[in-house]
CSV table of N, CA and C and ligand atoms in Angstrom, one decimal:
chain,number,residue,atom,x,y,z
A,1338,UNK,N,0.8,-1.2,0.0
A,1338,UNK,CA,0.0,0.0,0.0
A,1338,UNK,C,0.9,1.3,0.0
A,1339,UNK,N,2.1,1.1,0.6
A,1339,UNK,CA,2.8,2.4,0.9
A,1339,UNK,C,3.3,2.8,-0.7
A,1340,UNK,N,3.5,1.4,-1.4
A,1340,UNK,CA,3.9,2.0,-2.6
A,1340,UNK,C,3.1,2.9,-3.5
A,1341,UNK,N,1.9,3.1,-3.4
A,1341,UNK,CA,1.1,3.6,-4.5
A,1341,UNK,C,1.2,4.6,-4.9
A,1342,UNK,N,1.2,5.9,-3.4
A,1342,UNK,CA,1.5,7.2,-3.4
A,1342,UNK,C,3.0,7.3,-4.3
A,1343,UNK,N,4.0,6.6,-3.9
A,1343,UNK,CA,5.4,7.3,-4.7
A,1343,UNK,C,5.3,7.0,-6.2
A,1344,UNK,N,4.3,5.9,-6.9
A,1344,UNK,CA,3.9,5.4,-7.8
A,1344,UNK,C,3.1,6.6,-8.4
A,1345,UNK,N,2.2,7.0,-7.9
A,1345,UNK,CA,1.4,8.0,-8.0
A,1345,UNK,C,2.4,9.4,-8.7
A,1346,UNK,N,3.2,9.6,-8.1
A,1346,UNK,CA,4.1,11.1,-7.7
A,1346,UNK,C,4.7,10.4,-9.5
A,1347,UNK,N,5.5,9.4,-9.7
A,1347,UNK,CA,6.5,9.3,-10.5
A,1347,UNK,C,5.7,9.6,-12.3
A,1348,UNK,N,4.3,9.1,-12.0
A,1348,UNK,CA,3.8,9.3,-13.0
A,1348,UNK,C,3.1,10.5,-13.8
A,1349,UNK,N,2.8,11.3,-12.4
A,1349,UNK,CA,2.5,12.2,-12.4
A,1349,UNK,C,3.8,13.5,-13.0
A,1350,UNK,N,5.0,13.3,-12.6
A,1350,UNK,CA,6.2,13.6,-12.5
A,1350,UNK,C,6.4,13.5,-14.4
A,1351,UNK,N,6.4,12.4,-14.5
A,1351,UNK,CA,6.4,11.8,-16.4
A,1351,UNK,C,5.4,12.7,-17.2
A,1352,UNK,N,3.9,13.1,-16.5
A,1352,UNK,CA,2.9,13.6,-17.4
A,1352,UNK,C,3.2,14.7,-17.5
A,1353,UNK,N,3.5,15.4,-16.2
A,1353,UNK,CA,4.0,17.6,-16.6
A,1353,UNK,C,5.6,17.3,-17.6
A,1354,UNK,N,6.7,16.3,-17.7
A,1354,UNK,CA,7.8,16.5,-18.6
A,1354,UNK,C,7.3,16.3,-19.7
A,1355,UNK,N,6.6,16.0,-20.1
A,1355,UNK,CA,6.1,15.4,-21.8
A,1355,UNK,C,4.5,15.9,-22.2
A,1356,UNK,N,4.0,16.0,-20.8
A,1356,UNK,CA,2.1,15.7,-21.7
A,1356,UNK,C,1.9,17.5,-22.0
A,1357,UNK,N,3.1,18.3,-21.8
A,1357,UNK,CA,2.5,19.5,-22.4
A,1357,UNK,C,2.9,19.9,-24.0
A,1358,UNK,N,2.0,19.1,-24.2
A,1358,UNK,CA,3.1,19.2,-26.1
A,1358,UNK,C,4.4,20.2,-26.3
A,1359,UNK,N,5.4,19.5,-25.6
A,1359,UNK,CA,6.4,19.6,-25.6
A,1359,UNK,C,7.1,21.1,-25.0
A,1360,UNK,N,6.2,21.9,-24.0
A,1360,UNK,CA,6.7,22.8,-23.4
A,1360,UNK,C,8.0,22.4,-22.5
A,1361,UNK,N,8.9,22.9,-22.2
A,1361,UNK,CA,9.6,22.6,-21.2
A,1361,UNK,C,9.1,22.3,-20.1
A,1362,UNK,N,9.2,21.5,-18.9
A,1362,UNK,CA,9.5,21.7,-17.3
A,1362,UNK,C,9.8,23.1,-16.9
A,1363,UNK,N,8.8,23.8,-15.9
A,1363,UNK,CA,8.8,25.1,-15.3
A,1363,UNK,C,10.6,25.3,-14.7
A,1364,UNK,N,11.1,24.3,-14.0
A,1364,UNK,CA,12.8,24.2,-14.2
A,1364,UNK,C,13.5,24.2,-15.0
A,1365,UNK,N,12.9,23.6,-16.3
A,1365,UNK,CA,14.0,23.8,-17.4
A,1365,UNK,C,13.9,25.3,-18.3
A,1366,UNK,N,12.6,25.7,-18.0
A,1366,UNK,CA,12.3,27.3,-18.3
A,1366,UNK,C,13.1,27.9,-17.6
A,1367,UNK,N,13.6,27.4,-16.5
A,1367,UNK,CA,14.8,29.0,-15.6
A,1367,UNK,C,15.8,28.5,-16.4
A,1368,UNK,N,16.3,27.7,-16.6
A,1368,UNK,CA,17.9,27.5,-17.2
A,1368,UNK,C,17.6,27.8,-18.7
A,1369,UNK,N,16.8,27.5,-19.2
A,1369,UNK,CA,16.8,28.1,-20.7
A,1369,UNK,C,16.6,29.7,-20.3
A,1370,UNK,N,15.5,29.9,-19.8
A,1370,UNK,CA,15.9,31.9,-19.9
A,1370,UNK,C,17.3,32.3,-19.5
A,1371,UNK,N,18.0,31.7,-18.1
A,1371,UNK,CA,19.0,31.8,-17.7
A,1371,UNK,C,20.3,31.8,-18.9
A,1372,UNK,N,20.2,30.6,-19.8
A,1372,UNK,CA,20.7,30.4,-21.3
A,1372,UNK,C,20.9,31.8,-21.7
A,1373,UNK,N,19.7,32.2,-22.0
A,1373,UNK,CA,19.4,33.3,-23.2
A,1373,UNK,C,20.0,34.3,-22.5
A,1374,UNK,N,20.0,34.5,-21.1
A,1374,UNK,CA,20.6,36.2,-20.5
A,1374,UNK,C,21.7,35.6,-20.8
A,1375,UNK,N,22.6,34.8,-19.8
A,1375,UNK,CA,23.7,34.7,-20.4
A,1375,UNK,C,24.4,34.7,-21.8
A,1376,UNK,N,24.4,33.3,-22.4
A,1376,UNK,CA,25.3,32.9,-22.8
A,1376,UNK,C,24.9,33.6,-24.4
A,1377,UNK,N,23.3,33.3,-24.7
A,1377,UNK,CA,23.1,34.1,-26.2
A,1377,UNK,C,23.3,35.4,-25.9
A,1378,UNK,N,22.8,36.0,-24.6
A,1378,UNK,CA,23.2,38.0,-24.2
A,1378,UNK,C,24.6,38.1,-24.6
A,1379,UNK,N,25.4,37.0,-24.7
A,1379,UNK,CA,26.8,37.5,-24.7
A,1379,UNK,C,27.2,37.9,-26.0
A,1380,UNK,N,26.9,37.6,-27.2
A,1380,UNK,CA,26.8,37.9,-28.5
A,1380,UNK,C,26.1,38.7,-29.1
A,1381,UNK,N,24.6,38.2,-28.9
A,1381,UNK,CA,23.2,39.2,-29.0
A,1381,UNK,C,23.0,40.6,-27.9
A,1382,UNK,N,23.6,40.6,-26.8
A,1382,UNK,CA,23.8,41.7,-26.8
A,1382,UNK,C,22.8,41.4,-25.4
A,1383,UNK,N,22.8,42.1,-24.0
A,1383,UNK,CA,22.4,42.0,-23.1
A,1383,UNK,C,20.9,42.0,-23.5
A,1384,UNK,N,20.3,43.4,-23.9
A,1384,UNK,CA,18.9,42.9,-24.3
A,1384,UNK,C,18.4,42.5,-25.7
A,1385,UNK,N,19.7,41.5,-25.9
A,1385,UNK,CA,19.6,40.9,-27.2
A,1385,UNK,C,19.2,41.9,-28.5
A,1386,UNK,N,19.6,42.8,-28.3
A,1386,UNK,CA,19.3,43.7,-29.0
A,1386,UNK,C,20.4,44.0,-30.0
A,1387,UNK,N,20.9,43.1,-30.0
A,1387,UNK,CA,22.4,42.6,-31.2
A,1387,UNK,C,23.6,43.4,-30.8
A,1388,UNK,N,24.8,42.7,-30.7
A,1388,UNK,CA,26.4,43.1,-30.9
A,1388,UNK,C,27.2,42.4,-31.5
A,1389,UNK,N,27.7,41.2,-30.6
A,1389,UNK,CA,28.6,40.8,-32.5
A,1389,UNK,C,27.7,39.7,-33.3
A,1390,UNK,N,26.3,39.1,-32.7
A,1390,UNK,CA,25.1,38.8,-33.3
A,1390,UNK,C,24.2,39.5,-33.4
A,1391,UNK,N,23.2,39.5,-34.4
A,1391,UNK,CA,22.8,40.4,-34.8
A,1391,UNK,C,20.8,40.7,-33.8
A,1392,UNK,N,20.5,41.6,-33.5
A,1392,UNK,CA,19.2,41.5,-32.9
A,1392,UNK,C,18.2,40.2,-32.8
A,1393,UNK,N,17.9,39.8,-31.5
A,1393,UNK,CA,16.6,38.8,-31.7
A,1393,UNK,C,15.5,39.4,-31.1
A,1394,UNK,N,15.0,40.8,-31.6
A,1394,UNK,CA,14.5,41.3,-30.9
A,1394,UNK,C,13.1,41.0,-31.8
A,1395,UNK,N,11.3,40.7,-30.9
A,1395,UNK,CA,10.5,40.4,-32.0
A,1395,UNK,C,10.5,41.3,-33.5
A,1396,UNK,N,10.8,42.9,-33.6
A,1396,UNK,CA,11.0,43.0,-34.7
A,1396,UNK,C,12.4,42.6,-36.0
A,1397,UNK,N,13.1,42.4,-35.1
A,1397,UNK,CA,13.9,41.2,-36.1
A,1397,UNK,C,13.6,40.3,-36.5
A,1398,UNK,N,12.9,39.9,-35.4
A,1398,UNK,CA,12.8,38.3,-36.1
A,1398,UNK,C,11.3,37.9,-36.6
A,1399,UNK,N,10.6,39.3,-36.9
A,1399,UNK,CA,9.3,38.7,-37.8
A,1399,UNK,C,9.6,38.5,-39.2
A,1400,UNK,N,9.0,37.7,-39.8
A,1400,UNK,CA,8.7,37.5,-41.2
A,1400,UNK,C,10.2,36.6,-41.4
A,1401,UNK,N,10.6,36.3,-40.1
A,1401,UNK,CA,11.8,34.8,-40.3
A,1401,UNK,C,10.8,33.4,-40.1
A,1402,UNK,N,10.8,33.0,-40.3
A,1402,UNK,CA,10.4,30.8,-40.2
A,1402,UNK,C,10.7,30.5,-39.1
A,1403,UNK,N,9.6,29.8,-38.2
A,1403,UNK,CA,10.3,29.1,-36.5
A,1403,UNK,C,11.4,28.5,-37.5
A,1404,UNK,N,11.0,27.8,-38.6
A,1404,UNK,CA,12.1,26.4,-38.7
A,1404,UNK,C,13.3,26.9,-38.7
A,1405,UNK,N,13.5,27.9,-39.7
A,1405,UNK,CA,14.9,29.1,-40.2
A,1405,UNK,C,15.7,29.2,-38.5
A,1406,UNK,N,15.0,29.8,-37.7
A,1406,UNK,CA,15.2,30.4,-36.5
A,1406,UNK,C,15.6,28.8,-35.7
A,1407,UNK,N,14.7,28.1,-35.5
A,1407,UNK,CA,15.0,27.4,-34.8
A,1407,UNK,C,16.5,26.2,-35.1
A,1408,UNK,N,16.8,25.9,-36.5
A,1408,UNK,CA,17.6,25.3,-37.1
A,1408,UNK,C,19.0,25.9,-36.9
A,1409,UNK,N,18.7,27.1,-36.8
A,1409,UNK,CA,19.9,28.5,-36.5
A,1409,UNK,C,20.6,28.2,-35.1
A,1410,UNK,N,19.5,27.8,-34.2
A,1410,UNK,CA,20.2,27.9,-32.3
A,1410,UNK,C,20.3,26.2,-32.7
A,1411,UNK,N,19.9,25.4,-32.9
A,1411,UNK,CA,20.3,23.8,-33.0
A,1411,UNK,C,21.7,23.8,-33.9
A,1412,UNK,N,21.3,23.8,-35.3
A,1412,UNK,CA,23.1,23.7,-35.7
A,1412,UNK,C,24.0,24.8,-35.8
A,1413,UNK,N,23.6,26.0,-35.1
A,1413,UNK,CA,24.7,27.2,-35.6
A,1413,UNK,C,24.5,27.6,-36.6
A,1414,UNK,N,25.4,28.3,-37.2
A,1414,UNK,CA,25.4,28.8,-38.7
A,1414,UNK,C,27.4,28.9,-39.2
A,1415,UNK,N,27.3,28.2,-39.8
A,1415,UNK,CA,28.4,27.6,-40.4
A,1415,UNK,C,29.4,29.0,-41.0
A,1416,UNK,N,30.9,29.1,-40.3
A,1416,UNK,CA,31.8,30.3,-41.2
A,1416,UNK,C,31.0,31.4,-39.9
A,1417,UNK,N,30.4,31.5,-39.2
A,1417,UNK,CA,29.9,32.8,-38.3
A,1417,UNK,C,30.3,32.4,-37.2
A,1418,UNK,N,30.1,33.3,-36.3
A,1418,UNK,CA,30.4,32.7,-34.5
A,1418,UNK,C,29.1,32.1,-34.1
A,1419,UNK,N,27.9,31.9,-34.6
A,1419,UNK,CA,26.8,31.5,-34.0
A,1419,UNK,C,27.3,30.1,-33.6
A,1420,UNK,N,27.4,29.5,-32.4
A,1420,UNK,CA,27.6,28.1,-32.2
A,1420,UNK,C,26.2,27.0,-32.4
A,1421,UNK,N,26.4,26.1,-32.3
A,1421,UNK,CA,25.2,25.1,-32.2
A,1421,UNK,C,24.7,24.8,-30.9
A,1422,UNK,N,23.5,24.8,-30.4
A,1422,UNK,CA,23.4,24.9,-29.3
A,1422,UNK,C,22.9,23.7,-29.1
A,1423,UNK,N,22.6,22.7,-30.1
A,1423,UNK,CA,22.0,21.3,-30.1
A,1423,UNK,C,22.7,20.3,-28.4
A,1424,UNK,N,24.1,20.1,-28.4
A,1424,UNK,CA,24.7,19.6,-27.0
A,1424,UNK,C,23.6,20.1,-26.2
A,1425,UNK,N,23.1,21.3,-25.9
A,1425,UNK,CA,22.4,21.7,-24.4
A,1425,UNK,C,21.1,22.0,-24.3
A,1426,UNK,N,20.6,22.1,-25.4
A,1426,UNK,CA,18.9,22.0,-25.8
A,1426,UNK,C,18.1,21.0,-26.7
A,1427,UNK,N,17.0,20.4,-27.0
A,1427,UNK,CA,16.4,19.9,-28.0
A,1427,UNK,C,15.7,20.7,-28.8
A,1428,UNK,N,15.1,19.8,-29.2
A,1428,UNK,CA,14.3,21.1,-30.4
A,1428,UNK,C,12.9,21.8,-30.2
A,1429,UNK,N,12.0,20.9,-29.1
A,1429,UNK,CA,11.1,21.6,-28.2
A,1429,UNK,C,11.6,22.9,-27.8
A,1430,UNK,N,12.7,22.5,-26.7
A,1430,UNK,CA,13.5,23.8,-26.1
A,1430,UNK,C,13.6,24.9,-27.3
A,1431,UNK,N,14.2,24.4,-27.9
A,1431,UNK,CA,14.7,25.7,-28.9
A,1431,UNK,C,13.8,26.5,-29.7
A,1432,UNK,N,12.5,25.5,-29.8
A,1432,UNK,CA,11.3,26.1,-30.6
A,1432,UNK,C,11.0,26.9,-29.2
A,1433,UNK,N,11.0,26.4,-28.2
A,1433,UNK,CA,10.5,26.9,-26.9
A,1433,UNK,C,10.5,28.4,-26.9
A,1434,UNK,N,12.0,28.7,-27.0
A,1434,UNK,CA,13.3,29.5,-26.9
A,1434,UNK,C,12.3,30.7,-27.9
A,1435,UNK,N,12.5,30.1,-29.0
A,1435,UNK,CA,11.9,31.2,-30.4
A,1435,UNK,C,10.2,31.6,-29.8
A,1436,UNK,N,9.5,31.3,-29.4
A,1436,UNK,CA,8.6,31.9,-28.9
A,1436,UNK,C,9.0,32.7,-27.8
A,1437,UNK,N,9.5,32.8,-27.1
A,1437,UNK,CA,10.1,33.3,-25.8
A,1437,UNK,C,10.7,34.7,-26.7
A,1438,UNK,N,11.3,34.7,-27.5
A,1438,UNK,CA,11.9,35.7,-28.1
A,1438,UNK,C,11.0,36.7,-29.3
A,1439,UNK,N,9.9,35.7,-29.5
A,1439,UNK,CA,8.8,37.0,-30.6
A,1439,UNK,C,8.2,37.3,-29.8
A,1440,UNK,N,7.8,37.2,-28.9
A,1440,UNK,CA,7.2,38.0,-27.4
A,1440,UNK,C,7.7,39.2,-26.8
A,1441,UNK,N,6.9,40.6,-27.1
A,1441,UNK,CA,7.6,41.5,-27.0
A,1441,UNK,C,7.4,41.6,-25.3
A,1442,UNK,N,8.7,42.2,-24.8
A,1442,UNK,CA,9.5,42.4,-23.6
A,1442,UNK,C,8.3,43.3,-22.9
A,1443,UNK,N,7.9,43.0,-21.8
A,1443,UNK,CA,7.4,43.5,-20.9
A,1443,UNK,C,8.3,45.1,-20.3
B,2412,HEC,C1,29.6,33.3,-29.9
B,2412,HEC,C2,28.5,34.3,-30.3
B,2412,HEC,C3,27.1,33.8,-30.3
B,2412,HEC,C4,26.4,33.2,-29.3
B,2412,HEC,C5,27.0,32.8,-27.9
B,2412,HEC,C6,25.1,33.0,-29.7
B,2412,HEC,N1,24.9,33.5,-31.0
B,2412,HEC,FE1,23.2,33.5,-32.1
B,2412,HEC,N2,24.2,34.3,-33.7
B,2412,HEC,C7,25.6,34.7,-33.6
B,2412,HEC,C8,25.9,35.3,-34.9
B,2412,HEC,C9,27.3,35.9,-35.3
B,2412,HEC,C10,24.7,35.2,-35.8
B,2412,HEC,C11,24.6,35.7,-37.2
B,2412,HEC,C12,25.0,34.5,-38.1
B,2412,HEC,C13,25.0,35.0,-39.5
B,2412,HEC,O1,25.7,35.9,-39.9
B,2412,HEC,O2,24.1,34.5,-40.3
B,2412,HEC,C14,23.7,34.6,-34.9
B,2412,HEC,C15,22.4,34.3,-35.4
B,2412,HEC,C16,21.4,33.8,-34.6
B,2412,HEC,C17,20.0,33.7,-35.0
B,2412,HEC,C18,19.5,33.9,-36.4
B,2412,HEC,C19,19.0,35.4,-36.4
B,2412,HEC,C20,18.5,35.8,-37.7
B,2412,HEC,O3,17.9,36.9,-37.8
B,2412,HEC,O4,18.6,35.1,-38.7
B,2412,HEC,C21,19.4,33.2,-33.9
B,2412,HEC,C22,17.9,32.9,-33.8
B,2412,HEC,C23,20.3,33.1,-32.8
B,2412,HEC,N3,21.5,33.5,-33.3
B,2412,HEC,C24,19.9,32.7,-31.6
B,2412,HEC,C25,20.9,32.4,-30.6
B,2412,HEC,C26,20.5,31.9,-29.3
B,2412,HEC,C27,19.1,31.5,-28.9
B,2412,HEC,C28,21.7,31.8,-28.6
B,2412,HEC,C29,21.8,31.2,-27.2
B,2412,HEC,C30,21.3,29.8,-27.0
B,2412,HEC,C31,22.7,32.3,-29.4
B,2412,HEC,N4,22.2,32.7,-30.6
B,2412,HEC,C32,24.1,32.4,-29.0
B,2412,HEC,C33,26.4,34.6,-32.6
B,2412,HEC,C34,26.1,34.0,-31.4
């Protein structure tokens, strides 16, 4: 009987990582925004507002393709400094990411 509750928790646990069509974990949301201030701010520019990458600010990036955008943070872009970010995100994340970024800044 004692088992059912931790059985209960694990599944439950499985349904919020996966059953939100592919949203991240509200945890993996802090380390991905944490991502974007840092590590893309370091190129794109603190309010990503472009330096030695160029603006991801929503009016940059309208009338670009999630796929264009999203394929860009997964393999980089070849001959530029854009790295691949594929090692530390999937492609939920990174589609995640590109909505996070056409949403104008509060
Ligand atoms: C080492 C520097 C560097 C870092 C770190 C970096 N980028 Fe970039 N990024 C670039 C450069 C340079 C380009 C432009 C490539 C080109 O000339 O096509 C670019 C292009 C892009 C583009 C395409 C923009 C467009 O308008 O086509 C997106 C989207 C993007 N980066 C997202 C990210 C995200 C998200 C991160 C963090 C996970 C990140 N970048 C981290 C340098 C960087």
């Amino acid at each position: 009987m004692k088992k059912l509750p931790l059985l209960t928790l694990v599944i439950a646990g499985t349904l919020t990582q996966t059953g939100l069509a592919g949203e991240p974990s509200p945890e993996r949301q802090i380390a991905l925004r944490n991502m974007l201030n840092h590590d893309c701010g370091a190129c794109h520019g603190l309010t990503l507002k472009g330096g030695l990458g160029p603006s991801l600010l929503p009016d940059a990036l309208a009338g670009k393709p999630d796929d264009y955008l999203i394929t860009t943070i997964l393999e980089g872009r070849p001959g530029t400094a854009m790295p691949p970010w594929q090692p530390f995100m999937n492609r939920d994340e990174a589609a995640w990411l590109v909505g996070i970024l056409r949403k104008p800044k509060l």
